[in-house]
Coordinates of C-alpha atoms in Angstrom, one line a residue:
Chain A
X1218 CA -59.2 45.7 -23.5
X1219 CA -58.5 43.7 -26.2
X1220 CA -56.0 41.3 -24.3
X1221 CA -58.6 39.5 -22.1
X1222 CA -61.1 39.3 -25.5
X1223 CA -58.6 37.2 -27.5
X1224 CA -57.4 35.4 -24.5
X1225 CA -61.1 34.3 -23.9
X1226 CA -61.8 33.6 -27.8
X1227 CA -58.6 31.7 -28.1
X1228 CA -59.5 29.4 -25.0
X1229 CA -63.0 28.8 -25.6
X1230 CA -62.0 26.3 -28.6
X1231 CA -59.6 24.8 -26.8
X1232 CA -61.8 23.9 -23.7
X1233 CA -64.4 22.5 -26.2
X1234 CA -61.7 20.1 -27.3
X1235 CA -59.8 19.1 -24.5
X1236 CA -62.5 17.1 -22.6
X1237 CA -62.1 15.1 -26.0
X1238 CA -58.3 15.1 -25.5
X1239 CA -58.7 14.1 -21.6
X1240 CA -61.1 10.6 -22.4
X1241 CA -58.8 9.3 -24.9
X1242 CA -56.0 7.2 -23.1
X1243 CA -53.1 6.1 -25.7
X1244 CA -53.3 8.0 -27.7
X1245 CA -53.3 10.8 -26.1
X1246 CA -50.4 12.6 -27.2
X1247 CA -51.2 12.5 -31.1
X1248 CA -55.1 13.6 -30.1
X1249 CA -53.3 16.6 -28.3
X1250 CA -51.2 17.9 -31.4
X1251 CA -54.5 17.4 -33.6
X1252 CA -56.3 19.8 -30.8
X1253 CA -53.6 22.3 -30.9
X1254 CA -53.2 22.7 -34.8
X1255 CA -57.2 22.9 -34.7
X1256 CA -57.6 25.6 -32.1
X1257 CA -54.7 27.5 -34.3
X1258 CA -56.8 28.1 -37.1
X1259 CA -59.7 27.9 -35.1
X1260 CA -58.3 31.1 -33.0
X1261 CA -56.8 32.5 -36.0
X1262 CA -60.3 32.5 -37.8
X1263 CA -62.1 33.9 -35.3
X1264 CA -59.7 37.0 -34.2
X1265 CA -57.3 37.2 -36.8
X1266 CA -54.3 36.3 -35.2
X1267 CA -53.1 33.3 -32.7
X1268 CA -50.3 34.5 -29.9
X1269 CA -48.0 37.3 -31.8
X1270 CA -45.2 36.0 -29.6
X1271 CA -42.9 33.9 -30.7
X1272 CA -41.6 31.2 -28.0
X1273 CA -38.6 30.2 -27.0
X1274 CA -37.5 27.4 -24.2
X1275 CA -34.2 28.0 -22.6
X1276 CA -32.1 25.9 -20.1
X1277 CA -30.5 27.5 -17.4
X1278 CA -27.6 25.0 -16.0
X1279 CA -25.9 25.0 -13.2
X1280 CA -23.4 23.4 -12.0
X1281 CA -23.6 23.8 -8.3
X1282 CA -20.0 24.2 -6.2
X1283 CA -17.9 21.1 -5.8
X1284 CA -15.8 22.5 -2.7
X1285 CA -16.1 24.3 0.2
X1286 CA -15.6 28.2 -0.1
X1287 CA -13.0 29.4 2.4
X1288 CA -13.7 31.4 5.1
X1289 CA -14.3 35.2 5.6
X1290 CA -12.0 36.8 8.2
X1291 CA -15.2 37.5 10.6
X1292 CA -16.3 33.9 10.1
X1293 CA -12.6 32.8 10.9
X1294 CA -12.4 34.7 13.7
X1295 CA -15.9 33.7 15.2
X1296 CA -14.8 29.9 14.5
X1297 CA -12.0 30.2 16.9
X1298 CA -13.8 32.3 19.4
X1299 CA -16.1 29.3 19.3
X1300 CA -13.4 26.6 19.4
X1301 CA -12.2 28.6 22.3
X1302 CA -15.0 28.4 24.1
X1303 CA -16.3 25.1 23.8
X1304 CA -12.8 23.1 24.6
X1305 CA -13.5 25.3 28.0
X1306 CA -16.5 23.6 28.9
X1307 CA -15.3 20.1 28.0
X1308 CA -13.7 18.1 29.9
X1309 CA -10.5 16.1 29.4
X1310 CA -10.2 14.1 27.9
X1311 CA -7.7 10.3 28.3
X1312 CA -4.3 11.6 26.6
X1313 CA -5.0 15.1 28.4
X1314 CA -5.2 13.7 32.3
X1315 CA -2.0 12.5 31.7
X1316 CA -0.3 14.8 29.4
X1317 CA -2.0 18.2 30.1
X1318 CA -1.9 19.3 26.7
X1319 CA -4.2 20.0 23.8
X1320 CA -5.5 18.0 21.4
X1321 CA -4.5 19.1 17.6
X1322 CA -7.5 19.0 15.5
X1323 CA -6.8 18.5 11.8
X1324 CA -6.8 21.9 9.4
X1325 CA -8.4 21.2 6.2
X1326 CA -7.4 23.6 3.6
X1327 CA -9.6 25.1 1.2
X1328 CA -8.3 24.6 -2.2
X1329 CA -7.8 27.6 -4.0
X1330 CA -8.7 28.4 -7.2
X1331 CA -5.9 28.2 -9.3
X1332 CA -5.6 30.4 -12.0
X1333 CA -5.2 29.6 -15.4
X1334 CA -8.5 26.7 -16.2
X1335 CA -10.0 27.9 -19.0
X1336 CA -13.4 30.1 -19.0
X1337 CA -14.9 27.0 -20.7
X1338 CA -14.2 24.3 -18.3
X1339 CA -16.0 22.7 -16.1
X1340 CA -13.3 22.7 -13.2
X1341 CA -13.0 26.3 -12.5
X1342 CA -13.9 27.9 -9.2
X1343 CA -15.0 24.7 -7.6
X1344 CA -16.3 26.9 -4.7
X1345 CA -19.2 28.6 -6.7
X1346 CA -22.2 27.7 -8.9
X1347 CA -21.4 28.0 -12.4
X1348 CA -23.9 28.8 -15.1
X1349 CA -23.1 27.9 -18.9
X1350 CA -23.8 30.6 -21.6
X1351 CA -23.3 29.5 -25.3
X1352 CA -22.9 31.5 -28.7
X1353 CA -26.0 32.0 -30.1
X1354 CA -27.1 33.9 -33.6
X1355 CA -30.1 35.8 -32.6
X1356 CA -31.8 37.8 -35.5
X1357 CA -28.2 39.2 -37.1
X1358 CA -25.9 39.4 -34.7
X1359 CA -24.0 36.2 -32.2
X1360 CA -24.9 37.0 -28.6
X1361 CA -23.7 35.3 -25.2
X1362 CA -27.2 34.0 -24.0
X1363 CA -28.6 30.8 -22.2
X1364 CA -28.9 28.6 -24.6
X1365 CA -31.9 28.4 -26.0
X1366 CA -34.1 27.0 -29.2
X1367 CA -37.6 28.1 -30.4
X1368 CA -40.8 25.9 -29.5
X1369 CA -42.4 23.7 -31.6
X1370 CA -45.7 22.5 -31.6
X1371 CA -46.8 19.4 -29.8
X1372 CA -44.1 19.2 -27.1
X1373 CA -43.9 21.4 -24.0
X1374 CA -41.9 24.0 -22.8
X1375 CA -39.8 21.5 -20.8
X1376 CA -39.2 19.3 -23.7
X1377 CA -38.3 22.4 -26.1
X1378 CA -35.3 22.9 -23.0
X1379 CA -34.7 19.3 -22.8
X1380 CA -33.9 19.4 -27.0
X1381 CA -31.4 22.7 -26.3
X1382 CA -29.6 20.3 -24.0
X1383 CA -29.4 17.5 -26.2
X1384 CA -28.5 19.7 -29.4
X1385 CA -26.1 21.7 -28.0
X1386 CA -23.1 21.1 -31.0
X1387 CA -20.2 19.2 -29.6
X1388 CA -21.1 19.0 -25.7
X1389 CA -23.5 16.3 -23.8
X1390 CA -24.2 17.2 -20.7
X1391 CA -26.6 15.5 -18.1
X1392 CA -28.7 17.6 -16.5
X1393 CA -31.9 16.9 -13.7
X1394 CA -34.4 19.4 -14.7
X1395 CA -36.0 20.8 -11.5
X1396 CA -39.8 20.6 -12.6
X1397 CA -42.1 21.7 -15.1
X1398 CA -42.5 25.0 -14.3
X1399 CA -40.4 28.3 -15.8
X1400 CA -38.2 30.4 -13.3
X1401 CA -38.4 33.6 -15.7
X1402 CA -39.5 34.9 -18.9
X1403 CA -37.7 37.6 -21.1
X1404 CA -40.2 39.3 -23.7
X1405 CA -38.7 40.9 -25.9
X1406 CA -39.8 42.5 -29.5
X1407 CA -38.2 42.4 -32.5
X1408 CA -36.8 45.0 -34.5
X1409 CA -39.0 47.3 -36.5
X1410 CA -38.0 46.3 -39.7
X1411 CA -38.5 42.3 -38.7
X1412 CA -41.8 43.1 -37.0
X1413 CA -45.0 41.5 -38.8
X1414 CA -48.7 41.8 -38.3
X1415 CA -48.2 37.7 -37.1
X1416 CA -45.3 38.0 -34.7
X1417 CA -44.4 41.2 -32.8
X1418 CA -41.7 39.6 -30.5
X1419 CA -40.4 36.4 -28.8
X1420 CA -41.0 35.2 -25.4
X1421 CA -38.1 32.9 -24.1
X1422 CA -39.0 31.0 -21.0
X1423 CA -35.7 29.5 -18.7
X1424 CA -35.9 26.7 -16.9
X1425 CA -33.8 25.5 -14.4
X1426 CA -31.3 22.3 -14.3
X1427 CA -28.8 21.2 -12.0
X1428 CA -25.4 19.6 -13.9
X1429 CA -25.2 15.6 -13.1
X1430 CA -22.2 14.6 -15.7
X1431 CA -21.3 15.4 -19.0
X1432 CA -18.3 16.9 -20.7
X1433 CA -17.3 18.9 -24.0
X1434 CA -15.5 17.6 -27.0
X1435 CA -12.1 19.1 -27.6
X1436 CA -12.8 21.4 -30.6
X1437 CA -15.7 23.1 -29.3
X1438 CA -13.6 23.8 -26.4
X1439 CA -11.2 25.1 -28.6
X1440 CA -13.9 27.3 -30.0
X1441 CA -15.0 28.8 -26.9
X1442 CA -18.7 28.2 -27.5
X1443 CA -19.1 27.5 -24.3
X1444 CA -18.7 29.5 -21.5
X1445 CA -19.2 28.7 -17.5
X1446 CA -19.2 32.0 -15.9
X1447 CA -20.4 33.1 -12.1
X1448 CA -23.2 35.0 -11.1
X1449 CA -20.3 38.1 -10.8
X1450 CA -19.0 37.8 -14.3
X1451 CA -22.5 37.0 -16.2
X1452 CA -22.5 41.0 -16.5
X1453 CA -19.1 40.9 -18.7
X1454 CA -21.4 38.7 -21.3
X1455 CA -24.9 39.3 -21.2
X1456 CA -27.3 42.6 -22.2
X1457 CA -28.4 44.4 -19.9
X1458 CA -32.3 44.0 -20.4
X1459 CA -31.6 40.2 -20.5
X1460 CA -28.8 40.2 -17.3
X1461 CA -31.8 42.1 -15.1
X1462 CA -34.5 39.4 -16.0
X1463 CA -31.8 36.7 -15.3
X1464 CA -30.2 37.8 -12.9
X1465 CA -33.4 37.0 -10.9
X1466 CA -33.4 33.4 -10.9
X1467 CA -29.8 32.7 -10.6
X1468 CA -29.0 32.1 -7.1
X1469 CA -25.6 32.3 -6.1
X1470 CA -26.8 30.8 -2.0
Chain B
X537 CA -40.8 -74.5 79.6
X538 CA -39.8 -70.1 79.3
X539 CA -39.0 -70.3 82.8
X540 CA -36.2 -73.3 82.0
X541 CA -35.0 -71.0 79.5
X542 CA -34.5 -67.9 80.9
X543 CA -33.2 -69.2 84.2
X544 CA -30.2 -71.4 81.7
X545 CA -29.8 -67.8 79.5
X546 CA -29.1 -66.1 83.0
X547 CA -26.6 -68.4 84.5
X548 CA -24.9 -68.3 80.9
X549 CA -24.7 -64.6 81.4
X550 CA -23.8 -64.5 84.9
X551 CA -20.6 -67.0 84.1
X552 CA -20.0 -64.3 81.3
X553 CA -20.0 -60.6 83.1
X554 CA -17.5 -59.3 85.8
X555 CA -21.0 -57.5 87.2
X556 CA -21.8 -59.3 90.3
X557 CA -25.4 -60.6 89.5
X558 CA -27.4 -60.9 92.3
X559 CA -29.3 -63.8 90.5
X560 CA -30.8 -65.0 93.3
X561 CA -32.3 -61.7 93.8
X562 CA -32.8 -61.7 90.3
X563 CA -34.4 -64.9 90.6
X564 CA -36.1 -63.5 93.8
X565 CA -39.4 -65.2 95.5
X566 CA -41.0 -67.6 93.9
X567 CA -38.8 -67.7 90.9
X568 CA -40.7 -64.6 89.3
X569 CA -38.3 -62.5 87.1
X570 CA -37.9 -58.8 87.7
X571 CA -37.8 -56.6 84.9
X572 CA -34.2 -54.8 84.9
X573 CA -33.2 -52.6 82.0
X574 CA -30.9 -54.8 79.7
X575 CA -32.4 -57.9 80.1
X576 CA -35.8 -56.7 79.3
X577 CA -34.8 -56.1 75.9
X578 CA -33.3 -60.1 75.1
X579 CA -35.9 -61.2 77.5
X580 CA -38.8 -59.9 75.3
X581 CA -38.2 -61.1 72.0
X582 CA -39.6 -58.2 69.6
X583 CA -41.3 -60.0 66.7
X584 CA -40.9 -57.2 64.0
X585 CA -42.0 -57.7 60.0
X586 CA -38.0 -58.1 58.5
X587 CA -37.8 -60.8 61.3
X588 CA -41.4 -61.8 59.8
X589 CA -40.5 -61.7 56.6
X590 CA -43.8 -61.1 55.0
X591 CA -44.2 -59.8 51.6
X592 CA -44.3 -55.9 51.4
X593 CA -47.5 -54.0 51.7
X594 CA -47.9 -51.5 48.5
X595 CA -49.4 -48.0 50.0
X596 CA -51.9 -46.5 47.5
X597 CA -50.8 -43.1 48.5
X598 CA -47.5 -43.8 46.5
X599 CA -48.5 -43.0 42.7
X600 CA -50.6 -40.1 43.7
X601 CA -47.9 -38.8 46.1
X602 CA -45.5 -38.8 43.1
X603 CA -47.9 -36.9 41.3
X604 CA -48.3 -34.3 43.2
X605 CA -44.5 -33.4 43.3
X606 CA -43.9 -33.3 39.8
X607 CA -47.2 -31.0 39.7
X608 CA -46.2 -29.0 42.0
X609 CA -42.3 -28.7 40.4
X610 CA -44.4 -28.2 36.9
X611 CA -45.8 -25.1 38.7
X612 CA -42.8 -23.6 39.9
X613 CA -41.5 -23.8 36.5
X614 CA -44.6 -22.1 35.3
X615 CA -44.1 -19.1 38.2
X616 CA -40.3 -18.5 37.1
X617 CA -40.9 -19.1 33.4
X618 CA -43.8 -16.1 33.5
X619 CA -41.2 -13.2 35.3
X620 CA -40.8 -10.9 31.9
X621 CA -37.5 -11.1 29.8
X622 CA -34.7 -8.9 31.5
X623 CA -34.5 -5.0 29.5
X624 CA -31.6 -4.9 27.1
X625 CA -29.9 -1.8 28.7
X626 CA -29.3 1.1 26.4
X627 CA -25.9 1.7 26.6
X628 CA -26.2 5.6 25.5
X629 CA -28.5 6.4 28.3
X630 CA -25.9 5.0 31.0
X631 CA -23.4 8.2 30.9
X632 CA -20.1 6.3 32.0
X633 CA -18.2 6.4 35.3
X634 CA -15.2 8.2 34.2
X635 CA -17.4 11.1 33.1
X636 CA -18.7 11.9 36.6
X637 CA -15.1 12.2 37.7
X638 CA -14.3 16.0 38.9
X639 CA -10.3 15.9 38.6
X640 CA -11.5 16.0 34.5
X641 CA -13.0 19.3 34.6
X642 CA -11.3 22.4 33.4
X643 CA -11.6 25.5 35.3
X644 CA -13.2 28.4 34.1
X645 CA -10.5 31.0 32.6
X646 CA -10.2 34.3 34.5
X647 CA -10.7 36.3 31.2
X648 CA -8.9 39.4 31.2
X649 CA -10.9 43.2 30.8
X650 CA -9.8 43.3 26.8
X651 CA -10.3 39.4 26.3
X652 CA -13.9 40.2 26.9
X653 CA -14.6 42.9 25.2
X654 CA -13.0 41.8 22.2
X655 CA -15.2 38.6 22.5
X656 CA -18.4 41.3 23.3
X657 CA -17.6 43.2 20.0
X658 CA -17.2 40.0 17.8
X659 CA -20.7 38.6 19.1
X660 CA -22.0 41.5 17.8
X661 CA -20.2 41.8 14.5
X662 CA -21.4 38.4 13.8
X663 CA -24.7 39.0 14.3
X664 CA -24.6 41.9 12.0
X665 CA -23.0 39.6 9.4
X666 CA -25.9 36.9 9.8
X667 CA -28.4 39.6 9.5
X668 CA -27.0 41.0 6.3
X669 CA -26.5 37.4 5.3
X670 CA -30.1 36.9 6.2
X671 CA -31.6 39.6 4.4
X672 CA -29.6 38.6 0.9
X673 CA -30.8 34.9 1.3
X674 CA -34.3 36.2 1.5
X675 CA -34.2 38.9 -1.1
X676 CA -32.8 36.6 -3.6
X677 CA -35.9 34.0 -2.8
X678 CA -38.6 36.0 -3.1
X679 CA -37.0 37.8 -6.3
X680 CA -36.8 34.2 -7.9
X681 CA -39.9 33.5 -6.2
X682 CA -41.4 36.6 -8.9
X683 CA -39.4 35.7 -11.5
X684 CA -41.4 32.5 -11.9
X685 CA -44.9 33.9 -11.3
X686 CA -44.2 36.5 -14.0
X687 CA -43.3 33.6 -16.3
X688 CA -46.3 31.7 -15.5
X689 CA -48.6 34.6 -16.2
X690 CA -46.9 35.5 -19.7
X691 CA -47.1 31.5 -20.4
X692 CA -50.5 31.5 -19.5
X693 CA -51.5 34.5 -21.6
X694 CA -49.7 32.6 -24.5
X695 CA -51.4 29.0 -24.4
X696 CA -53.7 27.7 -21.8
X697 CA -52.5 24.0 -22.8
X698 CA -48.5 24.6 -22.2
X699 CA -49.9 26.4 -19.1
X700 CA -50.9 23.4 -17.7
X701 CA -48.6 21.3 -18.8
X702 CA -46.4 23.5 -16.9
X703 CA -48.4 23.4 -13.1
X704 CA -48.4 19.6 -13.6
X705 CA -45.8 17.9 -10.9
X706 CA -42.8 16.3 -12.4
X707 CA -42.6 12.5 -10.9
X708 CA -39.4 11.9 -11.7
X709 CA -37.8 14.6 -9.7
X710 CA -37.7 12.7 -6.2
X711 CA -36.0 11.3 -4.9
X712 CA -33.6 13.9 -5.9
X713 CA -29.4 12.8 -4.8
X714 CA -26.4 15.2 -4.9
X715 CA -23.4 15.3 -3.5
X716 CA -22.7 18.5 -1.3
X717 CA -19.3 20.4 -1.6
X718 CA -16.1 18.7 -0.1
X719 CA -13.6 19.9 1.6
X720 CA -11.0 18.9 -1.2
X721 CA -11.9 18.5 -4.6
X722 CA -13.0 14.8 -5.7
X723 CA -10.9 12.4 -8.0
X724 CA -12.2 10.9 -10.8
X725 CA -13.1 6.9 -10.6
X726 CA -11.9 7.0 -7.6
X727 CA -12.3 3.6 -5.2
X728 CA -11.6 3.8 -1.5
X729 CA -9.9 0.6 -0.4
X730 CA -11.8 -1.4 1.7
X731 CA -10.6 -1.9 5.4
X732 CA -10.8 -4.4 7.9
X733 CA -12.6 -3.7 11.3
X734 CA -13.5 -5.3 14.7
X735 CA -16.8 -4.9 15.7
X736 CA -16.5 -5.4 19.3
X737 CA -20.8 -4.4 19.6
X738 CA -22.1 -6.1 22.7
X739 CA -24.9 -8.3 21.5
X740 CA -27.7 -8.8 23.8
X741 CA -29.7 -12.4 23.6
X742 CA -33.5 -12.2 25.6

């Protein structure tokens, strides 16, 4: 019951000052901030409280496989059942008339995944998608997490995720952010003790980017505040509550 | 005064050939010349328009006659010039002779009793694996799928504004480049050396 009221009361201010917002053409962005501190009070004053969430962007990169996974042994064997049966139903071809033999076809090899390249670099596992996880102090304690950094006022979501990117301490990366829109939301409340009338909890929203370049300066890799782990491994480093709501989005296709 | 003539050109003749000339039956009765085959030819002298020599008539016909040729050439030129432009042939639609040769085909193996089953048994284990594979694709879709309309409904229960600033389209995205897994992994600044070629392409002119 009293979710849809203050959602109502909360909008109704707003609405009656974005057509304002919309007409304006330059300076549009600066009229937008002005809106949005106005409806805070605004909402405030009439219920007594804006959003008791507190929210968080988040990026979620990836850095999608560089080689070729090797083959499973029913794969392998249906390639050569395959190979088998299309050379049948060729025919021969210049070399073969005369020489009656077969052709050798070139064997690629996969390249393995050597051993030994460091949790925090880039290069390991070339054959899967890769997701970074960074150090993060969250209330007390420094928890593995997607990296993430809390919104401010006047930018969107996106652009909160964009400044993580950029702020990350000793690392640039360059990322393509796939769209405006979140992939997942974790809610979660804070301690009782940290709990106010104002803010109940946070509300972290991920959004997705694909890794385009970048690298990591040698002392944070010495740190180990970076971490590039696989879908597999995230559950060695995450909580569980967090791991089930990002577990979700990460697709390991 | 022809008479004297003739009769002189016949005895000068008549001196001339080994043909006995019965001149005086040429000369016959009464002197009257008979008209024999040779002589009627020198005895008639042809008056003709070189042996004239008057000037030479222009026809009228001539400078219309001409014309008419080049008109009508003109016309023929037209006729071939309006046959359409030859097709370029499309080489990949023309399968080549040597592929219609028999000697190239391989026979079909005689597959032994467990050769077949053992293909028969890895059909199905494939498609088994595909379905699976299936399955996980679309699970993990539509899970993502609901991972992003649950974050759209908490962000719209947050701030109407960021909500819509989250439906709008990015522009920037597309066109959207990246470079698909390799079989080897790539080196860094890497420049493949340029080669030379032949281009031996038939080019066809209409």
């Amino acid at each position: 019951m009293a979710p849809p009221c203050w959602r109502m009361a909360a909008t109704r201010p707003l609405c009656s000052l974005v057509p304002t917002v919309r007409r304006t053409g330059p300076g549009h962005t600066a009229v937008r901030q002005m809106a949005l501190r106005a409806a805070g009070p605004a909402a405030a004053q009439t219920q007594g409280g804006a959003s008791r969430w507190r929210l968080h962007g988040a990026v979620c990169l990836q850095r999608l496989p560089v080689v070729s996974q090797e083959r499973n042994p029913v794969e392998h064997r249906f390639a050569e059942l395959m190979h088998q049966v299309e050379t049948n139903s060729e025919m021969l071809h210049d070399q073969q008339v005369e020489t009656n033999s077969e052709i050798q076809t070139d064997v690629y090899l996969c390249v393995p995944d050597v051993g030994g390249t460091a949790l925090g670099s880039v290069e390991r596992c070339l054959g899967d998608s890769l997701v970074l996880l960074v150090q993060q102090a969250v209330g007390k304690e420094n928890i593995w997490l997607l990296p993430q950094a809390q919104w401010e006022a006047g930018e969107t979501l996106r652009q909160t995720a964009e400044r993580v990117l950029t702020s990350l301490p000793g690392a640039d990366f360059k990322a393509t952010f796939l769209g405006n829109t979140p992939c997942g939301v974790y809610k979660y409340k804070f301690p009782k003790d940290v709990r106010t009338a104002r803010c109940v909890g946070a509300k972290v929203f991920f959004f997705k980017a694909l890794l385009s370049g970048g690298s990591i300066s040698q002392s944070a890799s010495q740190k180990g505040a970076f971490l590039w782990a696989k879908k597999t491994e995230l559950q060695g480093y995450l909580k569980p509550a967090y791991l089930e709501k990002v577990r979700r989005f990460i697709l390991d296709l | 005064m022809s008479m004297a003539v003739s009769r002189a050109l016949c005895r000068v003749l008549s001196r001339q050939s080994a043909v006995p000339t019965n001149v005086s039956s040429l000369m016959g009765v009464d002197g009257h010349v008979s008209q024999g085959p040779w002589f009627a030819s020198v005895l008639t002298l042809k008056t003709s328009a070189p042996l004239r020599a008057e000037p030479k008539k222009k026809k009228k016909v001539d400078p219309r006659r001409e014309q008419m040729v080049r008109e009508r050439l003109k016309k023929k030129l037209k006729k071939l010039e309006r046959v359409p432009p030859e097709l370029i042939p499309i080489e990949d639609f023309t399968t080549p002779a040597k592929y219609m040769d028999e000697t190239r085909v391989r026979g079909a193996p005689q597959l032994p009793f467990e050769e077949s089953e053992r293909r028969a048994l890895l059909l199905k284990e494939w498609s088994r694996y595909k379905q699976t594979q299936h399955r996980a694709e679309m699970e993990a879709v539509g899970l993502a799928v609901e991972a992003q309309r649950e974050a759209l409904e908490e962000l719209r229960l947050e701030s109407e504004e960021l909500y819509q600033a989250a439906l709008r389209p990015d522009p920037l995205l597309f066109p959207f480049n990246h470079q698909g897994p390799s079989y080897t992994p790539p080196k860094a600044q890497y420049e493949a050396p340029e080669g030379k070629y032949n281009n031996i392409t038939k080019v066809y002119t209409q």
